[in-house]
PDB file of N, CA and C in Angstrom:
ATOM      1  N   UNK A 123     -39.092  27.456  17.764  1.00 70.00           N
ATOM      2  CA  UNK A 123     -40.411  27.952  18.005  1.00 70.00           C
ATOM      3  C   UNK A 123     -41.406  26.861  17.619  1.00 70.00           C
ATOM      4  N   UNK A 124     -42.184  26.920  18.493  1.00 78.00           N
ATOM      5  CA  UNK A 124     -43.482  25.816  17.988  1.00 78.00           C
ATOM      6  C   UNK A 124     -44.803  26.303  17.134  1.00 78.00           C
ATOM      7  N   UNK A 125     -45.049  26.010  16.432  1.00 80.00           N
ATOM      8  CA  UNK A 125     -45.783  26.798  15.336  1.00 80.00           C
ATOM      9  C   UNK A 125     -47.166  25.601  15.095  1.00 80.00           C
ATOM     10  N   UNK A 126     -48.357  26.805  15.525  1.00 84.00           N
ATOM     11  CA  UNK A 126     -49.475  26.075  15.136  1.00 84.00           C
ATOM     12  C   UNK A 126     -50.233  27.117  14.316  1.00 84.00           C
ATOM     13  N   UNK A 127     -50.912  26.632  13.137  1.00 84.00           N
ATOM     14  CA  UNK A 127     -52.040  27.697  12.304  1.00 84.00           C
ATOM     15  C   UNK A 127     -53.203  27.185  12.633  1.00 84.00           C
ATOM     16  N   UNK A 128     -54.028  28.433  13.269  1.00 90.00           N
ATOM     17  CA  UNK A 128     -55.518  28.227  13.571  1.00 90.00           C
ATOM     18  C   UNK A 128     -56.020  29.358  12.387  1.00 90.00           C
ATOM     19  N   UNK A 129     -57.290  28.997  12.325  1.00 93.00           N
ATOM     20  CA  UNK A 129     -58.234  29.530  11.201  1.00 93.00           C
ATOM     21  C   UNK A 129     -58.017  31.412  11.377  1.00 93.00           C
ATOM     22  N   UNK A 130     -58.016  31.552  12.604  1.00 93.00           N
ATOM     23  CA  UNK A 130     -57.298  33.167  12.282  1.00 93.00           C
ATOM     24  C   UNK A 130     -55.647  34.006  12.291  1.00 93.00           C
ATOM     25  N   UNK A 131     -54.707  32.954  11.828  1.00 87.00           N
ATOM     26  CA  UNK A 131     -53.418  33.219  12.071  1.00 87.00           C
ATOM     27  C   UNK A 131     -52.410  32.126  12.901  1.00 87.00           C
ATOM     28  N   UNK A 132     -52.139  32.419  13.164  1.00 85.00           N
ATOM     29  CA  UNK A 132     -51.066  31.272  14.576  1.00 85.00           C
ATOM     30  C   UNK A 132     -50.858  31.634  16.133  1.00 85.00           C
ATOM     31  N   UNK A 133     -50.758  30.656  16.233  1.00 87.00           N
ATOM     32  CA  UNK A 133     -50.208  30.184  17.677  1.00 87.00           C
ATOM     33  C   UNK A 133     -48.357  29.738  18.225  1.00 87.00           C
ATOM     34  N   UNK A 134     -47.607  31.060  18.329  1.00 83.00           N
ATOM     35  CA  UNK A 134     -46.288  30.535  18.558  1.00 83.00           C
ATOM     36  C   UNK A 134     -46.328  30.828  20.150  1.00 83.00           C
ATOM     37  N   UNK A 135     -45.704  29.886  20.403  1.00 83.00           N
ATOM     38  CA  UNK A 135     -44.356  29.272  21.191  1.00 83.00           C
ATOM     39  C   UNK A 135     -43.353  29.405  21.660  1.00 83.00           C
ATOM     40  N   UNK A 136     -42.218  29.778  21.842  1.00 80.00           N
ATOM     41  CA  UNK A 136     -41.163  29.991  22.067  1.00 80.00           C
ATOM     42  C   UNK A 136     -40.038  29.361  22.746  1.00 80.00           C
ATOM     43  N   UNK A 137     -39.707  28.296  22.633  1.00 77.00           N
ATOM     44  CA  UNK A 137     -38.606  27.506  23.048  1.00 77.00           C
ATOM     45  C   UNK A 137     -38.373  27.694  24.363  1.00 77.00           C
ATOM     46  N   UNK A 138     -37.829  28.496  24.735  1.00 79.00           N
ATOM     47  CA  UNK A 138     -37.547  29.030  26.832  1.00 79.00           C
ATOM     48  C   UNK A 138     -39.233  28.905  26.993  1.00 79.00           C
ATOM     49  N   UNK A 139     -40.137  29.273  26.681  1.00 85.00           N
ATOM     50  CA  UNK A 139     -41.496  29.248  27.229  1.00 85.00           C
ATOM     51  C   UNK A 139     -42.056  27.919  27.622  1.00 85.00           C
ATOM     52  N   UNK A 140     -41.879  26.677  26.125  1.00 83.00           N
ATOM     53  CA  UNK A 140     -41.878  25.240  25.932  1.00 83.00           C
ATOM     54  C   UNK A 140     -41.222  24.632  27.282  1.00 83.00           C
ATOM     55  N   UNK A 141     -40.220  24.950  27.607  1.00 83.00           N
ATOM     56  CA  UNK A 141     -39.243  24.430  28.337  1.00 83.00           C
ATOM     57  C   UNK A 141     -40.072  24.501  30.371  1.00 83.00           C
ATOM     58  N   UNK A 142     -40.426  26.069  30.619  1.00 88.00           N
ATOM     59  CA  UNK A 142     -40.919  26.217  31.392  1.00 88.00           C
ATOM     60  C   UNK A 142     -41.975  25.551  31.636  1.00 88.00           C
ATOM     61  N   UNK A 143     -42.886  25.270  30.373  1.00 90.00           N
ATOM     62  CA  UNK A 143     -44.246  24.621  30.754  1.00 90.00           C
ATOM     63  C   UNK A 143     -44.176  23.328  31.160  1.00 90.00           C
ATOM     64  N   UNK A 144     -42.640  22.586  30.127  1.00 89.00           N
ATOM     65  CA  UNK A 144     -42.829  21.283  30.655  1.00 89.00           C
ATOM     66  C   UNK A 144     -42.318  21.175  32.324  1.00 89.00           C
ATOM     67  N   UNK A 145     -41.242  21.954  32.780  1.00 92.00           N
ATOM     68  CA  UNK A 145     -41.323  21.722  34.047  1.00 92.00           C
ATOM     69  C   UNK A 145     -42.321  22.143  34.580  1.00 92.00           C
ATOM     70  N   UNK A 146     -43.331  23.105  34.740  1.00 95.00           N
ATOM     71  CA  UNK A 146     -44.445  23.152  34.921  1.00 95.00           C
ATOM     72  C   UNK A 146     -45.451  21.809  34.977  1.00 95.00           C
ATOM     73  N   UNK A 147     -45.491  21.005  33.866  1.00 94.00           N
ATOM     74  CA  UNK A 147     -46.158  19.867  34.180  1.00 94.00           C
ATOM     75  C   UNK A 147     -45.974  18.406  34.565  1.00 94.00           C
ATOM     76  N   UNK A 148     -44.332  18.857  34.977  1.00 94.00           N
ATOM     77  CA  UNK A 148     -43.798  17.887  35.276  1.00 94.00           C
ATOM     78  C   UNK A 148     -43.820  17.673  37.012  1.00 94.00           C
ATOM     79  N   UNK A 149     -43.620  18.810  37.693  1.00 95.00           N
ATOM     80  CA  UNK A 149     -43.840  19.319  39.073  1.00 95.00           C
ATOM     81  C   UNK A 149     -44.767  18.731  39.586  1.00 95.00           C
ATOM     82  N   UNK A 150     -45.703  18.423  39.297  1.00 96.00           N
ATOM     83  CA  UNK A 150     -47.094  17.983  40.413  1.00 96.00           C
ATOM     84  C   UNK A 150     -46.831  16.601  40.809  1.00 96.00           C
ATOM     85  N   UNK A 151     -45.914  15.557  39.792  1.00 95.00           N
ATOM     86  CA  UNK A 151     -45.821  14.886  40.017  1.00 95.00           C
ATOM     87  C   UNK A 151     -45.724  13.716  41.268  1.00 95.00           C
ATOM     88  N   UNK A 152     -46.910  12.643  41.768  1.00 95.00           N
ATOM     89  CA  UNK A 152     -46.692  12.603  43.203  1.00 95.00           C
ATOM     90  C   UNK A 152     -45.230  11.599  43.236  1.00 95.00           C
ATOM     91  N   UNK A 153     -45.047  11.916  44.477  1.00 94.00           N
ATOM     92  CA  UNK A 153     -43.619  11.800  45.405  1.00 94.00           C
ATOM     93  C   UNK A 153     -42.997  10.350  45.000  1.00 94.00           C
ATOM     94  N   UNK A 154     -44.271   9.329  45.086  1.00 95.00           N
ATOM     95  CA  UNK A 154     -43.998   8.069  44.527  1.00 95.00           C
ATOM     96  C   UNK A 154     -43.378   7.962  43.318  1.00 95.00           C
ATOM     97  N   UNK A 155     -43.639   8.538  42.617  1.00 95.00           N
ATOM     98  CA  UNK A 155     -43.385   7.971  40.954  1.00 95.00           C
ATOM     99  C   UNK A 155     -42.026   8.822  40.868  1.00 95.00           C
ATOM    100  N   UNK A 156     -41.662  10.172  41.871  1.00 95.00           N
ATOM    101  CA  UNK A 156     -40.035  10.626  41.468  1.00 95.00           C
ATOM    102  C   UNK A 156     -39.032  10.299  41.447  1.00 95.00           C
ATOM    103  N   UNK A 157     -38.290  10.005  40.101  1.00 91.00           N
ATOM    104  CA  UNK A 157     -37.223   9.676  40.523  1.00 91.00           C
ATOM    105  C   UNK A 157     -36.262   9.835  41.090  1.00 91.00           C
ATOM    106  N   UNK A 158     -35.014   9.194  41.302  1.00 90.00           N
ATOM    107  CA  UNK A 158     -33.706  10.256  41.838  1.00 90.00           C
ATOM    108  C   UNK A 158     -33.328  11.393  41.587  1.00 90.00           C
ATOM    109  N   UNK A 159     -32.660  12.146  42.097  1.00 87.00           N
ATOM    110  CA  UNK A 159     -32.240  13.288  41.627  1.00 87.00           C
ATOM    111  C   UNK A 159     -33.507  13.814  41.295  1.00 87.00           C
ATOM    112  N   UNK A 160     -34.329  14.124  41.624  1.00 92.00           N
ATOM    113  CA  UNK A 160     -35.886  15.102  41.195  1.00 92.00           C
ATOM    114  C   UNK A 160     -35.302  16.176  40.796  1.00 92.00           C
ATOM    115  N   UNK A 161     -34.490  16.896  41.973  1.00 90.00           N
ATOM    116  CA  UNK A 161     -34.817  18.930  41.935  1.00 90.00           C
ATOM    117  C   UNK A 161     -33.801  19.118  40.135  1.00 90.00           C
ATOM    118  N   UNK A 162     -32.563  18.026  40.086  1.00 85.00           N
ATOM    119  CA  UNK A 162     -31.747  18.165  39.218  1.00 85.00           C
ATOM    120  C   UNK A 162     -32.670  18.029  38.164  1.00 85.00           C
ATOM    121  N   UNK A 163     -33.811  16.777  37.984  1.00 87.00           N
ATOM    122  CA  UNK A 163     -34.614  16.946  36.775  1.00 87.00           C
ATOM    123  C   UNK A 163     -35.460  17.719  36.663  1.00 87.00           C
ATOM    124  N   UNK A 164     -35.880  18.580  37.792  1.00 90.00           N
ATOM    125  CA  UNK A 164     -37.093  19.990  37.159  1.00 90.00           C
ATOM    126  C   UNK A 164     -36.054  20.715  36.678  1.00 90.00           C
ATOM    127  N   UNK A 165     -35.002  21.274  37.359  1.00 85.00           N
ATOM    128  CA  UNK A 165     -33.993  22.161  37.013  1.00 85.00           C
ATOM    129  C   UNK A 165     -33.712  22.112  35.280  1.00 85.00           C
ATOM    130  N   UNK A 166     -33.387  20.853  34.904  1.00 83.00           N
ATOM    131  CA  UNK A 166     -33.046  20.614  33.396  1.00 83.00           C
ATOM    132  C   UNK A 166     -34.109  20.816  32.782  1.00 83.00           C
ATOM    133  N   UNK A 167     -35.039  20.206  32.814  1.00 85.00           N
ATOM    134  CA  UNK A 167     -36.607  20.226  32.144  1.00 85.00           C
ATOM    135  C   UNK A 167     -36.413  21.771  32.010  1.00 85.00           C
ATOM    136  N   UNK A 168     -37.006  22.623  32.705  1.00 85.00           N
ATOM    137  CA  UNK A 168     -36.924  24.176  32.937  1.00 85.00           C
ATOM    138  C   UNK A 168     -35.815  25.010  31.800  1.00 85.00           C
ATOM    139  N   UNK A 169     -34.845  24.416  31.956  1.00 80.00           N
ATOM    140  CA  UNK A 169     -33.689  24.816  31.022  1.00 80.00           C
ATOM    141  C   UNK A 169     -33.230  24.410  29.904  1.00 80.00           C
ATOM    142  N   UNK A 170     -34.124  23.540  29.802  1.00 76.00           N
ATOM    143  CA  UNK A 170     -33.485  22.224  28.147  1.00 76.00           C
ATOM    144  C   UNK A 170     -33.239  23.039  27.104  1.00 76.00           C
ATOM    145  N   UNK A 171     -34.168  24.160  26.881  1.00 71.00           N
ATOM    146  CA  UNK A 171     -34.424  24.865  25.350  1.00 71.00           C
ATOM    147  C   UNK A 171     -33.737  26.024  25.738  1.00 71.00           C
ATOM    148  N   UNK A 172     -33.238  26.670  26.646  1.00 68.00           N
ATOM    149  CA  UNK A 172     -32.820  27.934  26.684  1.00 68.00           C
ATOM    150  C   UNK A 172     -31.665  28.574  25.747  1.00 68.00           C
ATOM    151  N   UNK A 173     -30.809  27.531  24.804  1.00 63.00           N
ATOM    152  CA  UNK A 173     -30.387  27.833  23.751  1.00 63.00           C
ATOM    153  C   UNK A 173     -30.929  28.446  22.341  1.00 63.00           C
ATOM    154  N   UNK A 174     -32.257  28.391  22.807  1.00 61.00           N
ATOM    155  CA  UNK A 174     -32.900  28.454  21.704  1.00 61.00           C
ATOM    156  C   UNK A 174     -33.482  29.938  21.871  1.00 61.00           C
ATOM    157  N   UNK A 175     -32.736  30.800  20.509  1.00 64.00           N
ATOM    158  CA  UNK A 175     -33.429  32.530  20.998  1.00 64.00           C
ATOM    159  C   UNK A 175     -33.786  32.654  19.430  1.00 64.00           C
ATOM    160  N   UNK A 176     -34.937  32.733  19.655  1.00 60.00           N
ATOM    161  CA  UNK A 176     -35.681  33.242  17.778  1.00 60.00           C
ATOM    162  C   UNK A 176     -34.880  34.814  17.383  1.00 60.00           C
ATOM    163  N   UNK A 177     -34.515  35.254  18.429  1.00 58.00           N
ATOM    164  CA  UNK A 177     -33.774  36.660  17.318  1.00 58.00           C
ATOM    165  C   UNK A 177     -33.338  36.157  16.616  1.00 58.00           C
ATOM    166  N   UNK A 178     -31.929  35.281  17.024  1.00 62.00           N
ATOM    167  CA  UNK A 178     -30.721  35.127  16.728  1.00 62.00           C
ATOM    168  C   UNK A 178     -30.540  34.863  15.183  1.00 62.00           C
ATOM    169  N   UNK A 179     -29.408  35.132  14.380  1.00 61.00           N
ATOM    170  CA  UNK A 179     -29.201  34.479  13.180  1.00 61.00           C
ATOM    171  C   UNK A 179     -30.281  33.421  12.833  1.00 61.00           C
ATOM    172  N   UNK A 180     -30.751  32.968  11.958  1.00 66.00           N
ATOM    173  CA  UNK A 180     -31.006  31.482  11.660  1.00 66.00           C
ATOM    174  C   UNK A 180     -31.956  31.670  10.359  1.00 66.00           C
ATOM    175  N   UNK A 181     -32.744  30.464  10.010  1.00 72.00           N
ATOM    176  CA  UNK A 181     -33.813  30.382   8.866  1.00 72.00           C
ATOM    177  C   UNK A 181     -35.340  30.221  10.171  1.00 72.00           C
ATOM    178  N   UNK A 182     -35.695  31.435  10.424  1.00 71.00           N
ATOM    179  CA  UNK A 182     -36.946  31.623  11.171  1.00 71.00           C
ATOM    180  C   UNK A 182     -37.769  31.636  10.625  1.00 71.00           C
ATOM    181  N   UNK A 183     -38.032  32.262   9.357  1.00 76.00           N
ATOM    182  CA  UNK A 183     -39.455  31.747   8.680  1.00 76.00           C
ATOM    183  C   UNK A 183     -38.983  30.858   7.313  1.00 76.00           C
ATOM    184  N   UNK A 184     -40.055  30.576   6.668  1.00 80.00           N
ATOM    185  CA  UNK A 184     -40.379  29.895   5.354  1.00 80.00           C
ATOM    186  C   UNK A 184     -40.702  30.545   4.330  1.00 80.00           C
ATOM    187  N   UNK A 185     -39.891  30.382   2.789  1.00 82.00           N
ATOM    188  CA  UNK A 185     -39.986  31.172   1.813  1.00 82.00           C
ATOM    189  C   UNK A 185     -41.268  32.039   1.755  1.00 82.00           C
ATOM    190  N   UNK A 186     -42.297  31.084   2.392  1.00 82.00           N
ATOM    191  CA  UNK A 186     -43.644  32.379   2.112  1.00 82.00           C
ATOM    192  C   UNK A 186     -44.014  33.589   2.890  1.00 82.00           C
ATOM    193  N   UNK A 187     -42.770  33.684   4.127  1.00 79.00           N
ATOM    194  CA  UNK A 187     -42.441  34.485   5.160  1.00 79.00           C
ATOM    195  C   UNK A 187     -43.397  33.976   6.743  1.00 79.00           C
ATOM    196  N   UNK A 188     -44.319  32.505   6.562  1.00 79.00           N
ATOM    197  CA  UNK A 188     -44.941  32.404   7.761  1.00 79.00           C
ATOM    198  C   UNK A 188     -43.663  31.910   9.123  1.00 79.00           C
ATOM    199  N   UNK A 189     -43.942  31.481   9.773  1.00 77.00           N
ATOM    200  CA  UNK A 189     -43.059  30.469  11.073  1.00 77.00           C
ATOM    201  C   UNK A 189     -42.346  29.807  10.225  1.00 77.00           C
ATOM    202  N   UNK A 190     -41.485  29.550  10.920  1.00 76.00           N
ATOM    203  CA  UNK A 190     -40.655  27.700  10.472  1.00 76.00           C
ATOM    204  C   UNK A 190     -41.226  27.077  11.794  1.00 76.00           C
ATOM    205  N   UNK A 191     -41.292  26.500  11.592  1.00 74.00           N
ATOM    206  CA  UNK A 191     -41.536  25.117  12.849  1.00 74.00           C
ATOM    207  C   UNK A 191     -40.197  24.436  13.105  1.00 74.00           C
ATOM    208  N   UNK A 192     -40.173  24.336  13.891  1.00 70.00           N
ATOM    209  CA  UNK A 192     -39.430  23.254  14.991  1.00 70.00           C
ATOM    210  C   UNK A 192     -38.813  22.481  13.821  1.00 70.00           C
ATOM    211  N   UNK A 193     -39.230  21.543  13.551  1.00 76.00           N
ATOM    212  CA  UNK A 193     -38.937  20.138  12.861  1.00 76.00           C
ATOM    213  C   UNK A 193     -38.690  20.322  11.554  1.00 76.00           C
ATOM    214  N   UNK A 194     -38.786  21.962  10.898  1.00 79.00           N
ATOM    215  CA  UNK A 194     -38.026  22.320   9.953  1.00 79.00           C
ATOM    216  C   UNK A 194     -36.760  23.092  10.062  1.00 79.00           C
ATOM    217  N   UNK A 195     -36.841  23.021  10.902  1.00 77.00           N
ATOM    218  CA  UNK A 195     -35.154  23.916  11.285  1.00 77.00           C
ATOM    219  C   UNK A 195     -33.905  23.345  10.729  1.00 77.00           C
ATOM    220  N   UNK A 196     -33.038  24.104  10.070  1.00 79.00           N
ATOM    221  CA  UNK A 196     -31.796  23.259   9.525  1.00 79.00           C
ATOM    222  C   UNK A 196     -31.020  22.371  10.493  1.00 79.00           C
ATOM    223  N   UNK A 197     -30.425  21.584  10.392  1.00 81.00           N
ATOM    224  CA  UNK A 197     -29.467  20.985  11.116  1.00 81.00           C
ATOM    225  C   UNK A 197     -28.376  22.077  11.736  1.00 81.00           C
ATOM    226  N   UNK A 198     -27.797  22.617  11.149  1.00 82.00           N
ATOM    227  CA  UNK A 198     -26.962  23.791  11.268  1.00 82.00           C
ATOM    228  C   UNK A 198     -27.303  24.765  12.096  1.00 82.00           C
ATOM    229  N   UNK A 199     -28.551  25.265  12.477  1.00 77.00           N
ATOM    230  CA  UNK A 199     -28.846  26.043  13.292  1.00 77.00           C
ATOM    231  C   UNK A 199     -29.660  24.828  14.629  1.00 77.00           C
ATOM    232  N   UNK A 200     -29.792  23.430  14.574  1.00 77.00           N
ATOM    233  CA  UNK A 200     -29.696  22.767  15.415  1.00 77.00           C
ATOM    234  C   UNK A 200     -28.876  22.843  16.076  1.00 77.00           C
ATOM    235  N   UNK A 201     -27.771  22.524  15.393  1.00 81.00           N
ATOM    236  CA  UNK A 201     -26.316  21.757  16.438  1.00 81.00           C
ATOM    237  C   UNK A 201     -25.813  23.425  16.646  1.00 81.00           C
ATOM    238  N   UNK A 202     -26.342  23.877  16.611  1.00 79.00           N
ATOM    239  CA  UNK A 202     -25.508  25.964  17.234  1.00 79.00           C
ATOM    240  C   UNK A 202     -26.773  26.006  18.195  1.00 79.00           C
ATOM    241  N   UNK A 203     -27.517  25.862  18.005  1.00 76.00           N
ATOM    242  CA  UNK A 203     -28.403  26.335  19.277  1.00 76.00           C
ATOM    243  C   UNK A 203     -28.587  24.944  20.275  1.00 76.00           C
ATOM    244  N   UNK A 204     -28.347  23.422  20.208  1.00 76.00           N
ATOM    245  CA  UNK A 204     -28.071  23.018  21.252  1.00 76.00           C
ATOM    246  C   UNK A 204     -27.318  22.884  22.023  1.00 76.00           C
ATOM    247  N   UNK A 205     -25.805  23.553  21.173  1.00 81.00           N
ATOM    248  CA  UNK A 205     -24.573  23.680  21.821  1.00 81.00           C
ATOM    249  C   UNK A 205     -24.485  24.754  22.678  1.00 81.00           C
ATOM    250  N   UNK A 206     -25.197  26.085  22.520  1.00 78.00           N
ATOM    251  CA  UNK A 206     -25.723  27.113  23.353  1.00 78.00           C
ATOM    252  C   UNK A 206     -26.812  26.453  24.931  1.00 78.00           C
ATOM    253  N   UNK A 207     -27.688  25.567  24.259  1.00 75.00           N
ATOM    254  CA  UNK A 207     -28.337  25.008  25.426  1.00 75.00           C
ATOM    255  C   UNK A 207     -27.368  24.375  26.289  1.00 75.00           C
ATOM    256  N   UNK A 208     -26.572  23.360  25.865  1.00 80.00           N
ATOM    257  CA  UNK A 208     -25.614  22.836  26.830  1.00 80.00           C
ATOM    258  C   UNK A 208     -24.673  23.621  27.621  1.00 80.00           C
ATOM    259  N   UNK A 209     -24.009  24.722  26.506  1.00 79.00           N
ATOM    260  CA  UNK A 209     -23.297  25.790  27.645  1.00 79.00           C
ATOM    261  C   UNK A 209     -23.788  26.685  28.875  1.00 79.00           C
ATOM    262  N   UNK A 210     -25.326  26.682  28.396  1.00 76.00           N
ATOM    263  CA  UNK A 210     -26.061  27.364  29.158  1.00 76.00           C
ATOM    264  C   UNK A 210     -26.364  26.848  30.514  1.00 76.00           C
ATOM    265  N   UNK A 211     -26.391  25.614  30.520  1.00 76.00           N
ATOM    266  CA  UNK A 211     -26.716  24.475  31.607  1.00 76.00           C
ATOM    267  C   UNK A 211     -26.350  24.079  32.247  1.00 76.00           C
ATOM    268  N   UNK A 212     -25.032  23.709  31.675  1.00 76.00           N
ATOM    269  CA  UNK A 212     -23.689  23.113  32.395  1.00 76.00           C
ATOM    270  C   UNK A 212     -22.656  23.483  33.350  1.00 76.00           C
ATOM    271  N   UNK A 213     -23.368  24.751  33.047  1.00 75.00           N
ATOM    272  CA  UNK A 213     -22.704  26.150  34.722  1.00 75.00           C
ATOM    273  C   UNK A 213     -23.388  25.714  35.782  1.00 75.00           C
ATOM    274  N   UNK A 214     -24.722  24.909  35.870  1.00 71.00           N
ATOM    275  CA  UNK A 214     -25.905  24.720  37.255  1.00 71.00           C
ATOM    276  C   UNK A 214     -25.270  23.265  37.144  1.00 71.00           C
ATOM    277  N   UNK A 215     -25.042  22.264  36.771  1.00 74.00           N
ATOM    278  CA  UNK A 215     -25.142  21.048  37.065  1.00 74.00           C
ATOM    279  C   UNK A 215     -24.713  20.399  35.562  1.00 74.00           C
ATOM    280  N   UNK A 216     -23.906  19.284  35.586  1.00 79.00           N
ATOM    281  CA  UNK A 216     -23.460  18.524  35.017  1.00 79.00           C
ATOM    282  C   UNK A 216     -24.954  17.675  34.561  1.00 79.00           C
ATOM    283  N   UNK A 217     -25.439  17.230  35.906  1.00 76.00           N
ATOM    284  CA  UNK A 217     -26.442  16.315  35.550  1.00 76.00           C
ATOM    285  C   UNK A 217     -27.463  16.841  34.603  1.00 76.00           C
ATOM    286  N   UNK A 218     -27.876  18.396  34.931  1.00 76.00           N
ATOM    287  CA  UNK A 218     -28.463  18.605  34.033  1.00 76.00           C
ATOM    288  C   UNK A 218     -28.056  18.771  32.458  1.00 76.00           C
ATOM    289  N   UNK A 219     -26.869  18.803  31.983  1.00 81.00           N
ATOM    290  CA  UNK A 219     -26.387  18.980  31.016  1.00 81.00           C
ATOM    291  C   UNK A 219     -26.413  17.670  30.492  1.00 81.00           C
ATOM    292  N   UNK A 220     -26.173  16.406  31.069  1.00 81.00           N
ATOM    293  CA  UNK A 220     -26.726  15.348  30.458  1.00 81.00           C
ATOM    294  C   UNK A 220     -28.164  15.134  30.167  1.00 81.00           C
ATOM    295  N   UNK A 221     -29.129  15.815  31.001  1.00 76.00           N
ATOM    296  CA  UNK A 221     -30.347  15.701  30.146  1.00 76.00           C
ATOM    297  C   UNK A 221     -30.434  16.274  29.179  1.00 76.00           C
ATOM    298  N   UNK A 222     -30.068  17.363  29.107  1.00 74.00           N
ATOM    299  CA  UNK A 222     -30.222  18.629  27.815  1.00 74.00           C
ATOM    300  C   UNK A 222     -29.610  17.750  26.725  1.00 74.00           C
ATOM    301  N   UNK A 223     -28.400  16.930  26.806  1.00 80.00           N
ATOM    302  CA  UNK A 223     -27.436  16.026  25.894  1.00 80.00           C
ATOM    303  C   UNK A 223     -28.525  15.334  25.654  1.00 80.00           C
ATOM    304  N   UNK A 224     -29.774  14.586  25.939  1.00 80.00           N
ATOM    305  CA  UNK A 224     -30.104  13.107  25.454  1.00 80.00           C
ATOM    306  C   UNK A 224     -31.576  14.060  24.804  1.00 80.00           C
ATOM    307  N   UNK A 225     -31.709  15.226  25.186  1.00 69.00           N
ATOM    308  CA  UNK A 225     -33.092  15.875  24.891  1.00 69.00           C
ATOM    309  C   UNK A 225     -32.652  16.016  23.523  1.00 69.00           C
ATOM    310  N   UNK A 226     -31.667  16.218  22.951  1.00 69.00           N
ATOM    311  CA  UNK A 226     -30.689  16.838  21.625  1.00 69.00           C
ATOM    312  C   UNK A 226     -30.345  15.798  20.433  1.00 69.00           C
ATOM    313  N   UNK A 227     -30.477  14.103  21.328  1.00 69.00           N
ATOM    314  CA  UNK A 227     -29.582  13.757  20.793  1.00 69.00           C
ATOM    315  C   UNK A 227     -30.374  12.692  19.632  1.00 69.00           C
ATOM    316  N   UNK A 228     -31.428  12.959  19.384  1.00 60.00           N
ATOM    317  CA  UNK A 228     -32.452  12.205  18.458  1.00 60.00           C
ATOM    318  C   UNK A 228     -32.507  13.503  17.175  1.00 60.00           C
TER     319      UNK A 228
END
């Protein structure tokens, strides 16, 4: 989840939502600048995060009960929810499962 605090509470996010927007702003892109394989890279873009479900098990908030953010997430519930993204992906296209792999792999 992406977690922002504004002066009256927060602003979340949601991982599948994140994912949509970036193919969303990735789409307009003109024709010139696309690379190969285009439809395979909106397709992945669109799907990168779909491993990612805030029900699920994990450490979702922070001892003071607000969000966790993104970039506090354990490792442990990293490597389980990108391994879910990759299974998730890898049924539509290989290629896309290598993007989802390099989106993961920092």
């Amino acid at each position: 989840m992406i977690c922002t605090r504004t002066p009256t509470g927060w602003t979340l996010v949601y991982q599948n939502a994140h994912a949509r927007l970036a193919a969303d702003l990735l789409r307009p892109l003109r024709t010139g600048l696309r690379p190969a394989r285009w439809d395979a890279l909106l397709y992945a873009t669109a799907l990168h995060d779909n491993g990612w479900q805030e029900w699920e098990p994990g450490e979702h908030r922070t001892p003071l009960g607000t969000p966790r953010p993104y970039d506090e997430t354990t490792m442990a519930d990293v490597v389980r929810q990108s391994e879910r993204a990759l299974r998730h992906v890898e049924h539509g296209s290989l290629f896309a499962a290598l993007l989802v792999a390099e989106h993961f792999r920092s």
